[in-house]
């Protein structure tokens, strides 16, 4: 409820949910991209975002271009 004061227990529960979702996401990316990843977890999974060129350098994508062509 956005009108109630923040409850530390609710915050902790949401944090645990986010951590679980993030762990699943990281595992999925590692499974799908495998050895193509060219950086460690700290560089890849801290919420940053990149240009296509940087994503290519990190091994997060295979090529640059329009999705129907690539």
PDB file of N, CA and C in Angstrom, residues 1-2 4 6 9 14-15 17 22 24 26 32-34 38-40 46 51 53 61 65 69:
ATOM      1  N   UNK A   1       0.849  -1.182   0.000  1.00  0.00           N
ATOM      2  CA  UNK A   1       0.000   0.000   0.000  1.00  0.00           C
ATOM      3  C   UNK A   1       0.895   1.246   0.000  1.00  0.00           C
ATOM      4  N   UNK A   2       0.831   2.068  -1.033  1.00  0.00           N
ATOM      5  CA  UNK A   2       1.711   3.236  -1.110  1.00  0.00           C
ATOM      6  C   UNK A   2       1.395   4.315  -0.082  1.00  0.00           C
ATOM      7  N   UNK A   4       0.744   3.641   3.200  1.00  0.00           N
ATOM      8  CA  UNK A   4       1.160   3.211   4.536  1.00  0.00           C
ATOM      9  C   UNK A   4       2.647   3.454   4.702  1.00  0.00           C
ATOM     10  N   UNK A   6       6.525   2.667   5.312  1.00  0.00           N
ATOM     11  CA  UNK A   6       7.343   1.544   4.861  1.00  0.00           C
ATOM     12  C   UNK A   6       7.578   0.576   6.008  1.00  0.00           C
ATOM     13  N   UNK A   9       9.980  -5.294   7.214  1.00  0.00           N
ATOM     14  CA  UNK A   9       9.771  -6.694   6.855  1.00  0.00           C
ATOM     15  C   UNK A   9       9.325  -6.824   5.396  1.00  0.00           C
ATOM     16  N   UNK A  14      10.651  -8.138  -0.288  1.00  0.00           N
ATOM     17  CA  UNK A  14      10.820  -7.722  -1.682  1.00  0.00           C
ATOM     18  C   UNK A  14      12.264  -7.867  -2.130  1.00  0.00           C
ATOM     19  N   UNK A  15      13.206  -7.558  -1.257  1.00  0.00           N
ATOM     20  CA  UNK A  15      14.624  -7.705  -1.572  1.00  0.00           C
ATOM     21  C   UNK A  15      14.948  -9.162  -1.878  1.00  0.00           C
ATOM     22  N   UNK A  17      12.886 -11.479  -2.957  1.00  0.00           N
ATOM     23  CA  UNK A  17      12.268 -11.811  -4.242  1.00  0.00           C
ATOM     24  C   UNK A  17      13.119 -11.297  -5.400  1.00  0.00           C
ATOM     25  N   UNK A  22      16.897 -12.186  -9.821  1.00  0.00           N
ATOM     26  CA  UNK A  22      18.189 -11.822 -10.407  1.00  0.00           C
ATOM     27  C   UNK A  22      19.081 -13.053 -10.551  1.00  0.00           C
ATOM     28  N   UNK A  24      18.105 -16.152 -10.932  1.00  0.00           N
ATOM     29  CA  UNK A  24      17.577 -16.950 -12.043  1.00  0.00           C
ATOM     30  C   UNK A  24      17.956 -16.338 -13.388  1.00  0.00           C
ATOM     31  N   UNK A  26      20.599 -14.421 -14.075  1.00  0.00           N
ATOM     32  CA  UNK A  26      22.031 -14.635 -14.315  1.00  0.00           C
ATOM     33  C   UNK A  26      22.300 -16.065 -14.764  1.00  0.00           C
ATOM     34  N   UNK A  32      22.628 -19.766 -21.578  1.00  0.00           N
ATOM     35  CA  UNK A  32      22.392 -19.478 -22.992  1.00  0.00           C
ATOM     36  C   UNK A  32      23.627 -18.920 -23.699  1.00  0.00           C
ATOM     37  N   UNK A  33      24.412 -18.081 -23.019  1.00  0.00           N
ATOM     38  CA  UNK A  33      25.553 -17.435 -23.667  1.00  0.00           C
ATOM     39  C   UNK A  33      26.856 -18.189 -23.435  1.00  0.00           C
ATOM     40  N   UNK A  34      26.975 -18.887 -22.332  1.00  0.00           N
ATOM     41  CA  UNK A  34      28.126 -19.722 -22.030  1.00  0.00           C
ATOM     42  C   UNK A  34      29.461 -19.026 -22.207  1.00  0.00           C
ATOM     43  N   UNK A  38      32.237 -12.430 -22.113  1.00  0.00           N
ATOM     44  CA  UNK A  38      33.634 -11.991 -22.051  1.00  0.00           C
ATOM     45  C   UNK A  38      33.896 -11.046 -20.887  1.00  0.00           C
ATOM     46  N   UNK A  39      33.136 -11.196 -19.811  1.00  0.00           N
ATOM     47  CA  UNK A  39      33.349 -10.382 -18.617  1.00  0.00           C
ATOM     48  C   UNK A  39      32.861 -11.169 -17.412  1.00  0.00           C
ATOM     49  N   UNK A  40      33.249 -10.720 -16.234  1.00  0.00           N
ATOM     50  CA  UNK A  40      32.821 -11.410 -15.024  1.00  0.00           C
ATOM     51  C   UNK A  40      31.431 -10.936 -14.595  1.00  0.00           C
ATOM     52  N   UNK A  46      25.152  -6.086 -12.902  1.00  0.00           N
ATOM     53  CA  UNK A  46      24.934  -5.074 -11.872  1.00  0.00           C
ATOM     54  C   UNK A  46      23.922  -4.013 -12.272  1.00  0.00           C
ATOM     55  N   UNK A  51      25.482   0.122 -25.109  1.00  0.00           N
ATOM     56  CA  UNK A  51      25.186   0.244 -26.531  1.00  0.00           C
ATOM     57  C   UNK A  51      25.315  -1.148 -27.155  1.00  0.00           C
ATOM     58  N   UNK A  53      27.247  -2.013 -29.530  1.00  0.00           N
ATOM     59  CA  UNK A  53      28.666  -2.315 -29.746  1.00  0.00           C
ATOM     60  C   UNK A  53      29.313  -2.848 -28.474  1.00  0.00           C
ATOM     61  N   UNK A  61      25.599 -10.287 -27.059  1.00  0.00           N
ATOM     62  CA  UNK A  61      24.906 -10.444 -28.339  1.00  0.00           C
ATOM     63  C   UNK A  61      25.890 -11.026 -29.341  1.00  0.00           C
ATOM     64  N   UNK A  65      22.706  -5.298 -35.825  1.00  0.00           N
ATOM     65  CA  UNK A  65      21.853  -5.176 -36.992  1.00  0.00           C
ATOM     66  C   UNK A  65      20.400  -5.244 -36.635  1.00  0.00           C
ATOM     67  N   UNK A  69      17.060  -9.337 -39.732  1.00  0.00           N
ATOM     68  CA  UNK A  69      18.205  -9.710 -40.572  1.00  0.00           C
ATOM     69  C   UNK A  69      19.195 -10.555 -39.774  1.00  0.00           C
TER      70      UNK A  69
END
